[in-house]
PDB file of N, CA and C in Angstrom:
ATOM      1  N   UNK L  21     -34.234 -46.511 -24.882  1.00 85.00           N
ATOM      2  CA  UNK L  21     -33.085 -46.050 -25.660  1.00 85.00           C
ATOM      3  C   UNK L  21     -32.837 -44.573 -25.343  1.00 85.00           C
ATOM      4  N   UNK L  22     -31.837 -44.386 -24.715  1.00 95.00           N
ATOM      5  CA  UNK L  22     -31.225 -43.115 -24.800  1.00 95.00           C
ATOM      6  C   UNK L  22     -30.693 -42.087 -25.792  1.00 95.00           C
ATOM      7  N   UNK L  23     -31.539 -40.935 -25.527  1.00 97.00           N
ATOM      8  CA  UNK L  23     -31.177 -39.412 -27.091  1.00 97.00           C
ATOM      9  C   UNK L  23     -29.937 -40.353 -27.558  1.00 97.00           C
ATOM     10  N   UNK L  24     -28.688 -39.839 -26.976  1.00 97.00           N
ATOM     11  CA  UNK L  24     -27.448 -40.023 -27.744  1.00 97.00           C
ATOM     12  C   UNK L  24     -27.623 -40.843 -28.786  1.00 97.00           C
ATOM     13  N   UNK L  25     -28.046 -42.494 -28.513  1.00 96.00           N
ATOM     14  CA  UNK L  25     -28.293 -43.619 -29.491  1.00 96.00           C
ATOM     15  C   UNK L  25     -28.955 -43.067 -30.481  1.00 96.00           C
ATOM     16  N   UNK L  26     -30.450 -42.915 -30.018  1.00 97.00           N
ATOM     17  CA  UNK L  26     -31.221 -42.613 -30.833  1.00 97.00           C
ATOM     18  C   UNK L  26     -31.030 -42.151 -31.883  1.00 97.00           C
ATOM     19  N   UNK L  27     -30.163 -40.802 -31.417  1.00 97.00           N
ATOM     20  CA  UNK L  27     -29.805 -39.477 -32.537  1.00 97.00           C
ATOM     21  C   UNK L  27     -28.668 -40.319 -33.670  1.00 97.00           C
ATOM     22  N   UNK L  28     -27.555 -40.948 -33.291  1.00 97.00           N
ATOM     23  CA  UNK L  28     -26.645 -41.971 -34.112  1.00 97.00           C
ATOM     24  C   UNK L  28     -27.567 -42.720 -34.915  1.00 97.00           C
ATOM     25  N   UNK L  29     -28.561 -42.959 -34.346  1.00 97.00           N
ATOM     26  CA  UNK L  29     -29.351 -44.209 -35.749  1.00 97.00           C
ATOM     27  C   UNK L  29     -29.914 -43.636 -36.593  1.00 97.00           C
ATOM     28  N   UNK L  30     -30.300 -41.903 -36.088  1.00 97.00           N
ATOM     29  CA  UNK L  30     -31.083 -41.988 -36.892  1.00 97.00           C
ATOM     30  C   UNK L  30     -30.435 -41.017 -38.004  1.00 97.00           C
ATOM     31  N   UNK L  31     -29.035 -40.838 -37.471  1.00 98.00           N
ATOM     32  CA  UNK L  31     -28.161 -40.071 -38.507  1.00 98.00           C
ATOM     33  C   UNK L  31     -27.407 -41.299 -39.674  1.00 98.00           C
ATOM     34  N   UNK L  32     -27.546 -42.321 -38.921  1.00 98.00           N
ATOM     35  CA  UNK L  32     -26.963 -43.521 -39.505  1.00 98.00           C
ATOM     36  C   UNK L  32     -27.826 -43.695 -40.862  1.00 98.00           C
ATOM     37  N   UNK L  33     -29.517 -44.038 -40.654  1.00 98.00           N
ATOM     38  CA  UNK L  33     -30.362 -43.929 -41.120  1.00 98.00           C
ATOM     39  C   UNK L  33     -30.234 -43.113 -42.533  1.00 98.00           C
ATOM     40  N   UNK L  34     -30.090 -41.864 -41.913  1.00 98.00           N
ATOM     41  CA  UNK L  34     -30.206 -41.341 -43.246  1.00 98.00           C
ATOM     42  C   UNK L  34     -29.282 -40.873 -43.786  1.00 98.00           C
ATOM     43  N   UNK L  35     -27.712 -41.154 -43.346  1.00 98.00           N
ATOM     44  CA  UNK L  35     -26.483 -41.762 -44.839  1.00 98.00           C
ATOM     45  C   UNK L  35     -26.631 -42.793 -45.587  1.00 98.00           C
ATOM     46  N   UNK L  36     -27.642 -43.851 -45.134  1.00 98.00           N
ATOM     47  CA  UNK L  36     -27.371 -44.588 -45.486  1.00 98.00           C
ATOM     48  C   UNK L  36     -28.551 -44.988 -46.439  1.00 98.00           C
ATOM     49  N   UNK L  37     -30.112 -44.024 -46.536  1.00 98.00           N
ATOM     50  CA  UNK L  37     -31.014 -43.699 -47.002  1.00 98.00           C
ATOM     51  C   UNK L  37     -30.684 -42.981 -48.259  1.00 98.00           C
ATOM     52  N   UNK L  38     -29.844 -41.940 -48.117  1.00 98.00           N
ATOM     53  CA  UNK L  38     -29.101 -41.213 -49.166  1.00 98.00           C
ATOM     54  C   UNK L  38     -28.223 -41.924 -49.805  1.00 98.00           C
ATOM     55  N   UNK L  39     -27.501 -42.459 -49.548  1.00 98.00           N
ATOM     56  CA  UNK L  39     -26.466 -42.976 -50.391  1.00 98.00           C
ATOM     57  C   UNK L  39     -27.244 -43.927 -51.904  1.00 98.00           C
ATOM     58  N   UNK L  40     -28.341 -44.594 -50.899  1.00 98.00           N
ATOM     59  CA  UNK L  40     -29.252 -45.519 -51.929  1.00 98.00           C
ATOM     60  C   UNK L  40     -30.069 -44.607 -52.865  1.00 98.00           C
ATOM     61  N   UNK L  41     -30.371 -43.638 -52.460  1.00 98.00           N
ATOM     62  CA  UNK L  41     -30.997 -42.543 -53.595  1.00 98.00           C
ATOM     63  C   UNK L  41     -29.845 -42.316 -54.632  1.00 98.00           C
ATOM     64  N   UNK L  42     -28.821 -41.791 -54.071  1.00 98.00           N
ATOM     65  CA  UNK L  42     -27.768 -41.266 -55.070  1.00 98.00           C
ATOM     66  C   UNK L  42     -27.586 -42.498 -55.766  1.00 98.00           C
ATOM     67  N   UNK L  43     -27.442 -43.591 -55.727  1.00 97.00           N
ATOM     68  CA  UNK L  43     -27.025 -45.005 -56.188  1.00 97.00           C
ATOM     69  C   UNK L  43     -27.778 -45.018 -57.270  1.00 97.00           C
ATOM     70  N   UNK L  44     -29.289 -45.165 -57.287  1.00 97.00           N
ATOM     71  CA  UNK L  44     -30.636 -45.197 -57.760  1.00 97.00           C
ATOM     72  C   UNK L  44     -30.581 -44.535 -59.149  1.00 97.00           C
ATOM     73  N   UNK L  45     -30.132 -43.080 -58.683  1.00 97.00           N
ATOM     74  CA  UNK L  45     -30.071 -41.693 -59.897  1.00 97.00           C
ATOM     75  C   UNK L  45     -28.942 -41.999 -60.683  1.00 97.00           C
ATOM     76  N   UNK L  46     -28.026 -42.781 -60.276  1.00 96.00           N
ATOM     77  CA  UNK L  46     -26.662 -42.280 -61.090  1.00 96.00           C
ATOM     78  C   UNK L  46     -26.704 -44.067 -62.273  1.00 96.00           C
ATOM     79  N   UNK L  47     -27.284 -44.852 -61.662  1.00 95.00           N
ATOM     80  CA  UNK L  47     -27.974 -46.097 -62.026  1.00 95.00           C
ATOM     81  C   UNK L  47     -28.603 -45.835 -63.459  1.00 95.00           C
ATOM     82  N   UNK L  48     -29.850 -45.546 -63.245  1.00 95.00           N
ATOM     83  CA  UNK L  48     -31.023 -44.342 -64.114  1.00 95.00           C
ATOM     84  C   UNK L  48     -29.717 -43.764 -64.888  1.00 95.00           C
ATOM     85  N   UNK L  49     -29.395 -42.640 -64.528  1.00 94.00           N
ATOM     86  CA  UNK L  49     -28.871 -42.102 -65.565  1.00 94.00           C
ATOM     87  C   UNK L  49     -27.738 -42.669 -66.684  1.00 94.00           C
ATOM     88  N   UNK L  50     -27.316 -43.906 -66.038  1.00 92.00           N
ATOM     89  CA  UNK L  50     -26.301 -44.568 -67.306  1.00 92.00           C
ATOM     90  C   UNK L  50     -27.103 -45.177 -68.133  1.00 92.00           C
ATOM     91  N   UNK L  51     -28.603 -46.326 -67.567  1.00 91.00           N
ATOM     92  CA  UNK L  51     -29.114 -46.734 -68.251  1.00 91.00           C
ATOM     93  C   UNK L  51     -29.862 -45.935 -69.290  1.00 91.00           C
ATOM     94  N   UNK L  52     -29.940 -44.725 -69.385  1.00 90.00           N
ATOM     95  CA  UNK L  52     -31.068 -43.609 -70.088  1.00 90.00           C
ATOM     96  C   UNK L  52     -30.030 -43.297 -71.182  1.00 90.00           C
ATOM     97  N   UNK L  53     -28.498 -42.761 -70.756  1.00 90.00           N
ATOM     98  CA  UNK L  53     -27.590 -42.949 -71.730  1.00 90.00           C
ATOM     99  C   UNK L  53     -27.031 -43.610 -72.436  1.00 90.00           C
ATOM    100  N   UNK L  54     -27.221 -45.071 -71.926  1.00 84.00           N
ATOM    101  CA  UNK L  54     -27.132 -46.202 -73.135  1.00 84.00           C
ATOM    102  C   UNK L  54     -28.160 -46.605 -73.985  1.00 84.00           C
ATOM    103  N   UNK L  55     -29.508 -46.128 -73.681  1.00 78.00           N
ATOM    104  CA  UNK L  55     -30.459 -45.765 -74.391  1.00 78.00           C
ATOM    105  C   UNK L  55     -30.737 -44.810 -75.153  1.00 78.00           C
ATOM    106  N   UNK L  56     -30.123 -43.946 -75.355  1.00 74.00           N
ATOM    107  CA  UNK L  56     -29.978 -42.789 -76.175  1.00 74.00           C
ATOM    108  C   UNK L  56     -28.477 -42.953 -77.140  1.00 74.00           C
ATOM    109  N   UNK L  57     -27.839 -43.383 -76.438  1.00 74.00           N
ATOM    110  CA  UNK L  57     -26.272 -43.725 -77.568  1.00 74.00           C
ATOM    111  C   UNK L  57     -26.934 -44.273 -78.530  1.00 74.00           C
ATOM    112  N   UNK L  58     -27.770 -45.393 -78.354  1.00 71.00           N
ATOM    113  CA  UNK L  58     -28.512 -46.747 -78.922  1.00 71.00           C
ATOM    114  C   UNK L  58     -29.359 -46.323 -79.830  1.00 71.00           C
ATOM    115  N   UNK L  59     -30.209 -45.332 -79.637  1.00 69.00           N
ATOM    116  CA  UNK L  59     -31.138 -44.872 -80.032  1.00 69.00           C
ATOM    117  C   UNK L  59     -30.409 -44.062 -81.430  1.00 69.00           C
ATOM    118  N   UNK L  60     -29.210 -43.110 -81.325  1.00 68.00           N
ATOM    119  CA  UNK L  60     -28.508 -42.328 -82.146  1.00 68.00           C
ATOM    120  C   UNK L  60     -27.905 -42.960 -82.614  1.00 68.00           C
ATOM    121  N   UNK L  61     -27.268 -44.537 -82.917  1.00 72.00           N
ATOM    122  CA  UNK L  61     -26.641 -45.041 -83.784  1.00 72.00           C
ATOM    123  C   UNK L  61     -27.746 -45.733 -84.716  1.00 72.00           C
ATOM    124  N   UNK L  62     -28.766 -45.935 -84.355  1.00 68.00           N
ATOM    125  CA  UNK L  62     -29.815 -46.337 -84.897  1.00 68.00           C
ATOM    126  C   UNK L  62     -30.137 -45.732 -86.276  1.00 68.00           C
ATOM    127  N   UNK L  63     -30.031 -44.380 -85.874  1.00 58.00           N
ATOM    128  CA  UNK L  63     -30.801 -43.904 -86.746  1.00 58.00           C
ATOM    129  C   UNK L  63     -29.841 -43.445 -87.567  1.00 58.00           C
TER     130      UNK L  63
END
């Protein structure tokens, strides 16, 4: 495999590594806030 390729996959790689992190966090953070809405009507 030739640099050029290489370098594309492995930039590919990690948009596409990131994107699933950001996905992950923003995921987490609604579920933590519907847990806390939940939590404050509760009480």
């Amino acid at each position: 495999m030739g640099i050029i390729p290489y370098a594309l996959m492995a930039y590919g790689m990690t948009i596409v590594i990131s994107l699933l992190v950001v996905a992950i966090i923003v995921l987490t953070n609604k579920i933590m806030n519907r847990k806390g809405k939940e939590e404050e009507q509760d009480g």
